[in-house]
Amino acid sequence: MEYAIITNNLTKKFNDFIAVNNLNLKVKKGEICGLVGPNGAGKTTLIEMLICALKPTSGSAKILGKDILKDPLKAREKIGYLPEDSGFYKNMSGFRFLQYMAELGGVEKLEAKKKASTFIKKVGLSERGNSKIETYSAGMKQRLAIAQAFVADPEVVFLDEPTSDLDPLAREKVLEMISDYARKGNTILITTHMLPITEKISDIVAIIEKGKIITKVVLKDISGSLEEIYKNTIKGDWN
Ligand SMILES: Nc1ncnc2c1ncn2[C@@H]1O[C@H](COP(=O)(O)OP(=O)(O)O)[C@@H](O)[C@H]1O
Ligand SMILES: [Mg+2]
């Protein structure tokens, strides 16, 4: 079995606080894995370690067989990433930004232009592609940020809450794009608080609380809804 993401007792401590706690997760190539859990569960911290932006305190992980600690440059090569809060070069146009991100990701200039125009269409920004990013609405910026995660042809894409600012139609289009991308054999790890979305798009869902994966759900095998499973699994700190 080929795995795109494997973590082995991956742990991150901030001083005495354990944000990610001996976490074990395996995602097969071509799968969409939803990562859901309460605020502060450790989702973003996990993703930041997997994209080699944050050093684990202990444990290890591999992306497409490349160790994130021993071989971070190789591990990072095939990765696309949508951060929770994205920053932009505000004076660039959306199109130029995508072209720039593709080039940064190693795509050759002409091909980068093609990729930029493909993805600007896919997120419904063709008409505004030549406007400066600073003139975009929050939803448009989010769509551009999503396109940016895909534009350099990554084999593994991490999307940290991609749908929070999107209207229903934009959300549907973006989810379609994500599904299509995975169907080509690529792997996606996606966090969102919208359980029906996670349920619709994912093959497997990992429920995370206090830095640990407490349940892993294979969606085709469940009879009830993900929301039910989530509510029965998460303890929370509310009582
Ligand atoms: N740089 C940091 N320093 C200290 N604590 C942090 C830092 N980053 C995250 N945390 C803490 O780690 C926990 C997990 O955060 P995060 O991974 O952002 O959760 P999620 O994305 O699931 O909402 C939270 O309690 C958060 O406050
Ligand atoms: Mg987060």
PDB file of C-alpha atoms and ligand atoms in Angstrom:
ATOM      1  CA  MET A   1       0.000   0.000   0.000  1.00  0.00           C
ATOM      2  CA  GLU A   2       1.323   3.384  -0.962  1.00  0.00           C
ATOM      3  CA  TYR A   3       0.854   6.110   1.600  1.00  0.00           C
ATOM      4  CA  ALA A   4       1.208   9.798   0.828  1.00  0.00           C
ATOM      5  CA  ILE A   5       1.230  10.868   4.469  1.00  0.00           C
ATOM      6  CA  ILE A   6       2.431   8.822   7.421  1.00  0.00           C
ATOM      7  CA  THR A   7       2.997  10.200  10.889  1.00  0.00           C
ATOM      8  CA  ASN A   8       4.639   8.215  13.644  1.00  0.00           C
ATOM      9  CA  ASN A   9       4.016   9.433  17.212  1.00  0.00           C
ATOM     10  CA  LEU A  10       4.287  12.987  15.940  1.00  0.00           C
ATOM     11  CA  THR A  11       4.372  15.427  18.848  1.00  0.00           C
ATOM     12  CA  LYS A  12       4.584  19.201  19.257  1.00  0.00           C
ATOM     13  CA  LYS A  13       4.960  20.890  22.594  1.00  0.00           C
ATOM     14  CA  PHE A  14       4.846  24.636  23.165  1.00  0.00           C
ATOM     15  CA  ASN A  15       6.691  24.858  26.488  1.00  0.00           C
ATOM     16  CA  ASP A  16       4.690  22.500  28.719  1.00  0.00           C
ATOM     17  CA  PHE A  17       1.609  22.496  26.548  1.00  0.00           C
ATOM     18  CA  ILE A  18       1.182  19.517  24.231  1.00  0.00           C
ATOM     19  CA  ALA A  19      -0.537  20.726  21.055  1.00  0.00           C
ATOM     20  CA  VAL A  20      -0.037  17.504  19.055  1.00  0.00           C
ATOM     21  CA  ASN A  21       0.350  14.366  21.135  1.00  0.00           C
ATOM     22  CA  ASN A  22       1.938  11.175  19.749  1.00  0.00           C
ATOM     23  CA  LEU A  23      -0.239  11.438  16.697  1.00  0.00           C
ATOM     24  CA  ASN A  24      -0.440   8.585  14.201  1.00  0.00           C
ATOM     25  CA  LEU A  25      -2.105   9.132  10.860  1.00  0.00           C
ATOM     26  CA  LYS A  26      -1.868   7.389   7.513  1.00  0.00           C
ATOM     27  CA  VAL A  27      -3.364   8.745   4.320  1.00  0.00           C
ATOM     28  CA  LYS A  28      -3.206   6.685   1.147  1.00  0.00           C
ATOM     29  CA  LYS A  29      -2.199   8.156  -2.178  1.00  0.00           C
ATOM     30  CA  GLY A  30      -5.231   9.567  -3.994  1.00  0.00           C
ATOM     31  CA  GLU A  31      -7.328   9.885  -0.847  1.00  0.00           C
ATOM     32  CA  ILE A  32      -9.041  12.940   0.531  1.00  0.00           C
ATOM     33  CA  CYS A  33      -8.676  12.971   4.298  1.00  0.00           C
ATOM     34  CA  GLY A  34     -10.850  15.313   6.329  1.00  0.00           C
ATOM     35  CA  LEU A  35      -9.376  16.471   9.620  1.00  0.00           C
ATOM     36  CA  VAL A  36     -12.034  17.721  12.025  1.00  0.00           C
ATOM     37  CA  GLY A  37     -12.032  18.672  15.676  1.00  0.00           C
ATOM     38  CA  PRO A  38     -12.723  21.545  18.049  1.00  0.00           C
ATOM     39  CA  ASN A  39     -10.807  24.845  18.036  1.00  0.00           C
ATOM     40  CA  GLY A  40      -7.377  24.307  19.479  1.00  0.00           C
ATOM     41  CA  ALA A  41      -7.367  20.544  18.807  1.00  0.00           C
ATOM     42  CA  GLY A  42      -4.028  20.777  17.001  1.00  0.00           C
ATOM     43  CA  LYS A  43      -5.081  20.691  13.328  1.00  0.00           C
ATOM     44  CA  THR A  44      -3.080  23.696  12.181  1.00  0.00           C
ATOM     45  CA  THR A  45      -0.060  22.677  14.262  1.00  0.00           C
ATOM     46  CA  LEU A  46      -0.131  19.219  12.664  1.00  0.00           C
ATOM     47  CA  ILE A  47      -0.300  20.681   9.157  1.00  0.00           C
ATOM     48  CA  GLU A  48       2.512  23.151   9.882  1.00  0.00           C
ATOM     49  CA  MET A  49       4.751  20.258  10.893  1.00  0.00           C
ATOM     50  CA  LEU A  50       3.820  18.243   7.800  1.00  0.00           C
ATOM     51  CA  ILE A  51       4.692  21.106   5.455  1.00  0.00           C
ATOM     52  CA  CYS A  52       8.051  21.394   7.265  1.00  0.00           C
ATOM     53  CA  ALA A  53       7.325  24.872   8.616  1.00  0.00           C
ATOM     54  CA  LEU A  54       7.323  23.858  12.288  1.00  0.00           C
ATOM     55  CA  LYS A  55       9.775  21.431  13.855  1.00  0.00           C
ATOM     56  CA  PRO A  56       8.236  18.513  15.753  1.00  0.00           C
ATOM     57  CA  THR A  57       9.279  18.048  19.383  1.00  0.00           C
ATOM     58  CA  SER A  58       9.417  14.286  18.840  1.00  0.00           C
ATOM     59  CA  GLY A  59       8.185  11.588  16.509  1.00  0.00           C
ATOM     60  CA  SER A  60       8.458  11.599  12.743  1.00  0.00           C
ATOM     61  CA  ALA A  61       6.499  11.835   9.515  1.00  0.00           C
ATOM     62  CA  LYS A  62       6.896  11.060   5.857  1.00  0.00           C
ATOM     63  CA  ILE A  63       5.406  12.745   2.822  1.00  0.00           C
ATOM     64  CA  LEU A  64       5.482  10.456  -0.228  1.00  0.00           C
ATOM     65  CA  GLY A  65       8.191   8.454   1.501  1.00  0.00           C
ATOM     66  CA  LYS A  66      10.355  11.493   2.286  1.00  0.00           C
ATOM     67  CA  ASP A  67      11.151  12.096   5.947  1.00  0.00           C
ATOM     68  CA  ILE A  68      10.160  15.620   7.043  1.00  0.00           C
ATOM     69  CA  LEU A  69      13.096  15.838   9.456  1.00  0.00           C
ATOM     70  CA  LYS A  70      15.855  14.095   7.511  1.00  0.00           C
ATOM     71  CA  ASP A  71      14.861  15.252   4.054  1.00  0.00           C
ATOM     72  CA  PRO A  72      12.676  18.375   4.413  1.00  0.00           C
ATOM     73  CA  LEU A  73      13.522  19.876   1.028  1.00  0.00           C
ATOM     74  CA  LYS A  74      12.474  16.706  -0.776  1.00  0.00           C
ATOM     75  CA  ALA A  75       9.415  16.258   1.441  1.00  0.00           C
ATOM     76  CA  ARG A  76       8.324  19.806   0.658  1.00  0.00           C
ATOM     77  CA  GLU A  77       8.876  19.583  -3.064  1.00  0.00           C
ATOM     78  CA  LYS A  78       5.545  17.945  -3.885  1.00  0.00           C
ATOM     79  CA  ILE A  79       3.427  19.870  -1.387  1.00  0.00           C
ATOM     80  CA  GLY A  80       0.744  22.522  -1.919  1.00  0.00           C
ATOM     81  CA  TYR A  81      -0.529  24.481   1.057  1.00  0.00           C
ATOM     82  CA  LEU A  82      -3.398  26.790   1.880  1.00  0.00           C
ATOM     83  CA  PRO A  83      -2.690  28.434   5.239  1.00  0.00           C
ATOM     84  CA  GLU A  84      -5.453  29.369   7.648  1.00  0.00           C
ATOM     85  CA  ASP A  85      -4.620  33.048   7.130  1.00  0.00           C
ATOM     86  CA  SER A  86      -3.026  33.756   3.806  1.00  0.00           C
ATOM     87  CA  GLY A  87      -1.022  36.821   2.983  1.00  0.00           C
ATOM     88  CA  PHE A  88      -0.705  38.231  -0.520  1.00  0.00           C
ATOM     89  CA  TYR A  89       1.341  40.545  -2.606  1.00  0.00           C
ATOM     90  CA  LYS A  90      -1.516  43.019  -2.720  1.00  0.00           C
ATOM     91  CA  ASN A  91      -0.262  44.993  -5.696  1.00  0.00           C
ATOM     92  CA  MET A  92      -0.081  41.975  -7.956  1.00  0.00           C
ATOM     93  CA  SER A  93      -3.041  40.906 -10.015  1.00  0.00           C
ATOM     94  CA  GLY A  94      -4.599  37.560  -9.134  1.00  0.00           C
ATOM     95  CA  PHE A  95      -3.307  36.085 -12.372  1.00  0.00           C
ATOM     96  CA  ARG A  96       0.229  37.368 -11.841  1.00  0.00           C
ATOM     97  CA  PHE A  97       0.216  36.048  -8.292  1.00  0.00           C
ATOM     98  CA  LEU A  98      -0.721  32.550  -9.461  1.00  0.00           C
ATOM     99  CA  GLN A  99       1.936  32.634 -12.155  1.00  0.00           C
ATOM    100  CA  TYR A 100       4.467  33.767  -9.569  1.00  0.00           C
ATOM    101  CA  MET A 101       3.504  30.987  -7.138  1.00  0.00           C
ATOM    102  CA  ALA A 102       3.749  28.386  -9.900  1.00  0.00           C
ATOM    103  CA  GLU A 103       7.233  29.633 -10.789  1.00  0.00           C
ATOM    104  CA  LEU A 104       8.247  29.553  -7.125  1.00  0.00           C
ATOM    105  CA  GLY A 105       7.061  25.950  -7.104  1.00  0.00           C
ATOM    106  CA  GLY A 106       9.453  25.143  -9.937  1.00  0.00           C
ATOM    107  CA  VAL A 107       7.123  25.389 -12.928  1.00  0.00           C
ATOM    108  CA  GLU A 108       8.765  26.836 -16.031  1.00  0.00           C
ATOM    109  CA  LYS A 109       7.615  30.316 -17.136  1.00  0.00           C
ATOM    110  CA  LEU A 110       5.304  29.540 -20.051  1.00  0.00           C
ATOM    111  CA  GLU A 111       3.798  26.547 -18.322  1.00  0.00           C
ATOM    112  CA  ALA A 112       3.310  28.699 -15.202  1.00  0.00           C
ATOM    113  CA  LYS A 113       1.234  31.119 -17.276  1.00  0.00           C
ATOM    114  CA  LYS A 114      -0.915  28.254 -18.524  1.00  0.00           C
ATOM    115  CA  LYS A 115      -1.360  26.871 -15.020  1.00  0.00           C
ATOM    116  CA  ALA A 116      -2.280  30.327 -13.729  1.00  0.00           C
ATOM    117  CA  SER A 117      -4.959  30.760 -16.342  1.00  0.00           C
ATOM    118  CA  THR A 118      -6.337  27.233 -15.794  1.00  0.00           C
ATOM    119  CA  PHE A 119      -6.622  27.714 -12.062  1.00  0.00           C
ATOM    120  CA  ILE A 120      -7.926  31.259 -12.148  1.00  0.00           C
ATOM    121  CA  LYS A 121     -10.801  29.840 -14.213  1.00  0.00           C
ATOM    122  CA  LYS A 122     -11.325  26.898 -11.907  1.00  0.00           C
ATOM    123  CA  VAL A 123     -11.931  29.240  -8.956  1.00  0.00           C
ATOM    124  CA  GLY A 124     -14.174  31.554 -10.983  1.00  0.00           C
ATOM    125  CA  LEU A 125     -11.878  34.582 -11.052  1.00  0.00           C
ATOM    126  CA  SER A 126     -11.255  34.879 -14.798  1.00  0.00           C
ATOM    127  CA  GLU A 127     -13.051  38.174 -15.122  1.00  0.00           C
ATOM    128  CA  ARG A 128     -11.124  39.731 -12.263  1.00  0.00           C
ATOM    129  CA  GLY A 129      -7.831  38.006 -12.953  1.00  0.00           C
ATOM    130  CA  ASN A 130      -6.110  41.196 -14.031  1.00  0.00           C
ATOM    131  CA  SER A 131      -7.334  43.327 -11.124  1.00  0.00           C
ATOM    132  CA  LYS A 132      -5.079  43.984  -8.171  1.00  0.00           C
ATOM    133  CA  ILE A 133      -5.595  41.587  -5.293  1.00  0.00           C
ATOM    134  CA  GLU A 134      -6.235  44.495  -2.911  1.00  0.00           C
ATOM    135  CA  THR A 135      -9.511  45.131  -4.750  1.00  0.00           C
ATOM    136  CA  TYR A 136     -10.782  41.576  -4.117  1.00  0.00           C
ATOM    137  CA  SER A 137     -13.492  40.674  -1.605  1.00  0.00           C
ATOM    138  CA  ALA A 138     -12.706  38.215   1.208  1.00  0.00           C
ATOM    139  CA  GLY A 139     -14.286  35.353  -0.735  1.00  0.00           C
ATOM    140  CA  MET A 140     -12.315  36.200  -3.873  1.00  0.00           C
ATOM    141  CA  LYS A 141      -9.085  36.291  -1.873  1.00  0.00           C
ATOM    142  CA  GLN A 142      -9.899  32.924  -0.414  1.00  0.00           C
ATOM    143  CA  ARG A 143     -10.537  31.467  -3.852  1.00  0.00           C
ATOM    144  CA  LEU A 144      -7.222  32.867  -5.067  1.00  0.00           C
ATOM    145  CA  ALA A 145      -5.474  31.388  -2.039  1.00  0.00           C
ATOM    146  CA  ILE A 146      -7.010  28.003  -2.829  1.00  0.00           C
ATOM    147  CA  ALA A 147      -5.896  28.218  -6.471  1.00  0.00           C
ATOM    148  CA  GLN A 148      -2.395  29.072  -5.259  1.00  0.00           C
ATOM    149  CA  ALA A 149      -2.212  25.776  -3.337  1.00  0.00           C
ATOM    150  CA  PHE A 150      -2.711  23.801  -6.568  1.00  0.00           C
ATOM    151  CA  VAL A 151      -0.963  25.875  -9.190  1.00  0.00           C
ATOM    152  CA  ALA A 152       2.484  24.234  -9.018  1.00  0.00           C
ATOM    153  CA  ASP A 153       1.083  20.715  -9.559  1.00  0.00           C
ATOM    154  CA  PRO A 154       1.622  19.342  -6.045  1.00  0.00           C
ATOM    155  CA  GLU A 155       0.969  15.669  -5.329  1.00  0.00           C
ATOM    156  CA  VAL A 156      -0.055  16.319  -1.733  1.00  0.00           C
ATOM    157  CA  VAL A 157      -2.179  19.351  -0.837  1.00  0.00           C
ATOM    158  CA  PHE A 158      -2.879  20.657   2.663  1.00  0.00           C
ATOM    159  CA  LEU A 159      -5.926  22.899   2.917  1.00  0.00           C
ATOM    160  CA  ASP A 160      -6.476  24.573   6.286  1.00  0.00           C
ATOM    161  CA  GLU A 161     -10.102  25.739   6.404  1.00  0.00           C
ATOM    162  CA  PRO A 162     -10.511  26.531   2.717  1.00  0.00           C
ATOM    163  CA  THR A 163     -14.236  27.172   2.667  1.00  0.00           C
ATOM    164  CA  SER A 164     -14.899  29.609   5.517  1.00  0.00           C
ATOM    165  CA  ASP A 165     -15.449  32.744   3.391  1.00  0.00           C
ATOM    166  CA  LEU A 166     -17.129  31.177   0.373  1.00  0.00           C
ATOM    167  CA  ASP A 167     -20.702  31.591  -0.804  1.00  0.00           C
ATOM    168  CA  PRO A 168     -22.610  28.341  -1.474  1.00  0.00           C
ATOM    169  CA  LEU A 169     -21.989  28.276  -5.236  1.00  0.00           C
ATOM    170  CA  ALA A 170     -18.286  29.112  -4.894  1.00  0.00           C
ATOM    171  CA  ARG A 171     -18.015  26.427  -2.228  1.00  0.00           C
ATOM    172  CA  GLU A 172     -19.541  23.838  -4.517  1.00  0.00           C
ATOM    173  CA  LYS A 173     -17.211  24.740  -7.393  1.00  0.00           C
ATOM    174  CA  VAL A 174     -14.148  24.671  -5.191  1.00  0.00           C
ATOM    175  CA  LEU A 175     -15.109  21.315  -3.700  1.00  0.00           C
ATOM    176  CA  GLU A 176     -15.584  19.944  -7.203  1.00  0.00           C
ATOM    177  CA  MET A 177     -12.118  21.147  -8.124  1.00  0.00           C
ATOM    178  CA  ILE A 178     -10.630  19.498  -5.039  1.00  0.00           C
ATOM    179  CA  SER A 179     -12.376  16.180  -5.792  1.00  0.00           C
ATOM    180  CA  ASP A 180     -11.230  16.243  -9.416  1.00  0.00           C
ATOM    181  CA  TYR A 181      -7.697  16.947  -8.322  1.00  0.00           C
ATOM    182  CA  ALA A 182      -7.682  13.958  -5.974  1.00  0.00           C
ATOM    183  CA  ARG A 183      -9.192  11.719  -8.634  1.00  0.00           C
ATOM    184  CA  LYS A 184      -6.048  12.192 -10.692  1.00  0.00           C
ATOM    185  CA  GLY A 185      -4.121  10.358  -7.972  1.00  0.00           C
ATOM    186  CA  ASN A 186      -3.227  13.308  -5.768  1.00  0.00           C
ATOM    187  CA  THR A 187      -3.733  13.391  -2.028  1.00  0.00           C
ATOM    188  CA  ILE A 188      -5.560  16.045   0.002  1.00  0.00           C
ATOM    189  CA  LEU A 189      -5.663  16.755   3.728  1.00  0.00           C
ATOM    190  CA  ILE A 190      -8.421  19.244   4.465  1.00  0.00           C
ATOM    191  CA  THR A 191      -9.627  20.806   7.698  1.00  0.00           C
ATOM    192  CA  THR A 192     -13.024  22.418   7.982  1.00  0.00           C
ATOM    193  CA  HIS A 193     -15.637  22.936  10.652  1.00  0.00           C
ATOM    194  CA  MET A 194     -18.388  22.247   8.176  1.00  0.00           C
ATOM    195  CA  LEU A 195     -19.061  18.571   8.745  1.00  0.00           C
ATOM    196  CA  PRO A 196     -21.495  18.101   5.840  1.00  0.00           C
ATOM    197  CA  ILE A 197     -18.760  19.374   3.510  1.00  0.00           C
ATOM    198  CA  THR A 198     -16.162  17.078   5.003  1.00  0.00           C
ATOM    199  CA  GLU A 199     -18.598  14.218   4.687  1.00  0.00           C
ATOM    200  CA  LYS A 200     -19.331  14.966   1.059  1.00  0.00           C
ATOM    201  CA  ILE A 201     -15.783  15.342  -0.126  1.00  0.00           C
ATOM    202  CA  SER A 202     -13.607  13.022   1.975  1.00  0.00           C
ATOM    203  CA  ASP A 203     -12.767   9.324   1.763  1.00  0.00           C
ATOM    204  CA  ILE A 204     -11.648   9.165   5.362  1.00  0.00           C
ATOM    205  CA  VAL A 205     -12.101  11.522   8.279  1.00  0.00           C
ATOM    206  CA  ALA A 206      -9.831  11.785  11.284  1.00  0.00           C
ATOM    207  CA  ILE A 207     -11.430  13.294  14.372  1.00  0.00           C
ATOM    208  CA  ILE A 208      -8.839  15.050  16.496  1.00  0.00           C
ATOM    209  CA  GLU A 209      -9.160  16.302  20.049  1.00  0.00           C
ATOM    210  CA  LYS A 210      -6.429  17.608  22.359  1.00  0.00           C
ATOM    211  CA  GLY A 211      -3.698  16.701  19.914  1.00  0.00           C
ATOM    212  CA  LYS A 212      -4.759  13.080  19.413  1.00  0.00           C
ATOM    213  CA  ILE A 213      -6.758  11.350  16.729  1.00  0.00           C
ATOM    214  CA  ILE A 214      -9.568   9.784  18.675  1.00  0.00           C
ATOM    215  CA  THR A 215     -11.553   8.273  15.810  1.00  0.00           C
ATOM    216  CA  LYS A 216     -10.907   7.484  12.204  1.00  0.00           C
ATOM    217  CA  VAL A 217     -13.950   7.137   9.992  1.00  0.00           C
ATOM    218  CA  VAL A 218     -14.062   5.475   6.582  1.00  0.00           C
ATOM    219  CA  LEU A 219     -17.010   7.317   5.107  1.00  0.00           C
ATOM    220  CA  LYS A 220     -18.246   4.605   2.796  1.00  0.00           C
ATOM    221  CA  ASP A 221     -18.597   2.280   5.799  1.00  0.00           C
ATOM    222  CA  ILE A 222     -20.777   4.436   8.055  1.00  0.00           C
ATOM    223  CA  SER A 223     -24.531   4.296   8.294  1.00  0.00           C
ATOM    224  CA  GLY A 224     -25.309   7.454  10.282  1.00  0.00           C
ATOM    225  CA  SER A 225     -24.025  10.958   9.645  1.00  0.00           C
ATOM    226  CA  LEU A 226     -20.541  12.223  10.379  1.00  0.00           C
ATOM    227  CA  GLU A 227     -22.130  14.841  12.621  1.00  0.00           C
ATOM    228  CA  GLU A 228     -23.599  12.129  14.855  1.00  0.00           C
ATOM    229  CA  ILE A 229     -20.280  10.349  15.086  1.00  0.00           C
ATOM    230  CA  TYR A 230     -18.528  13.635  15.816  1.00  0.00           C
ATOM    231  CA  LYS A 231     -20.944  14.561  18.605  1.00  0.00           C
ATOM    232  CA  ASN A 232     -20.640  11.118  20.166  1.00  0.00           C
ATOM    233  CA  THR A 233     -16.861  11.198  19.995  1.00  0.00           C
ATOM    234  CA  ILE A 234     -15.809  14.690  21.002  1.00  0.00           C
ATOM    235  CA  LYS A 235     -15.982  15.280  24.717  1.00  0.00           C
ATOM    236  CA  GLY A 236     -15.248  18.996  24.737  1.00  0.00           C
ATOM    237  CA  ASP A 237     -14.824  21.164  27.800  1.00  0.00           C
ATOM    238  CA  TRP A 238     -18.372  22.432  28.022  1.00  0.00           C
ATOM    239  CA  ASN A 239     -19.478  20.694  31.195  1.00  0.00           C
TER     240      ASN A 239
HETATM  241  N1  LIG B   1       3.122  29.152  18.642  1.00  0.00           N
HETATM  242  C1  LIG B   1       2.352  28.688  19.642  1.00  0.00           C
HETATM  243  N2  LIG B   1       2.689  28.892  20.927  1.00  0.00           N
HETATM  244  C2  LIG B   1       1.933  28.409  21.933  1.00  0.00           C
HETATM  245  N3  LIG B   1       0.811  27.704  21.777  1.00  0.00           N
HETATM  246  C3  LIG B   1       0.413  27.475  20.509  1.00  0.00           C
HETATM  247  C4  LIG B   1       1.151  27.954  19.373  1.00  0.00           C
HETATM  248  N4  LIG B   1       0.521  27.553  18.243  1.00  0.00           N
HETATM  249  C5  LIG B   1      -0.567  26.860  18.657  1.00  0.00           C
HETATM  250  N5  LIG B   1      -0.633  26.823  20.006  1.00  0.00           N
HETATM  251  C6  LIG B   1      -1.675  26.139  20.806  1.00  0.00           C
HETATM  252  O1  LIG B   1      -1.759  24.808  20.364  1.00  0.00           O
HETATM  253  C7  LIG B   1      -3.100  24.381  20.375  1.00  0.00           C
HETATM  254  C8  LIG B   1      -3.470  23.858  19.004  1.00  0.00           C
HETATM  255  O2  LIG B   1      -3.597  24.964  18.111  1.00  0.00           O
HETATM  256  P1  LIG B   1      -3.986  24.785  16.588  1.00  0.00           P
HETATM  257  O3  LIG B   1      -3.112  23.747  16.022  1.00  0.00           O
HETATM  258  O4  LIG B   1      -3.965  26.122  15.980  1.00  0.00           O
HETATM  259  O5  LIG B   1      -5.474  24.220  16.721  1.00  0.00           O
HETATM  260  P2  LIG B   1      -6.633  24.091  15.603  1.00  0.00           P
HETATM  261  O6  LIG B   1      -6.037  24.421  14.299  1.00  0.00           O
HETATM  262  O7  LIG B   1      -7.106  22.685  15.725  1.00  0.00           O
HETATM  263  O8  LIG B   1      -7.715  25.060  16.028  1.00  0.00           O
HETATM  264  C9  LIG B   1      -3.948  25.561  20.828  1.00  0.00           C
HETATM  265  O9  LIG B   1      -4.206  25.425  22.219  1.00  0.00           O
HETATM  266  C10 LIG B   1      -3.032  26.747  20.561  1.00  0.00           C
HETATM  267  O10 LIG B   1      -3.307  27.794  21.440  1.00  0.00           O
HETATM  268 MG    MG B   2      -6.508  25.821  12.895  1.00  0.00          MG
END
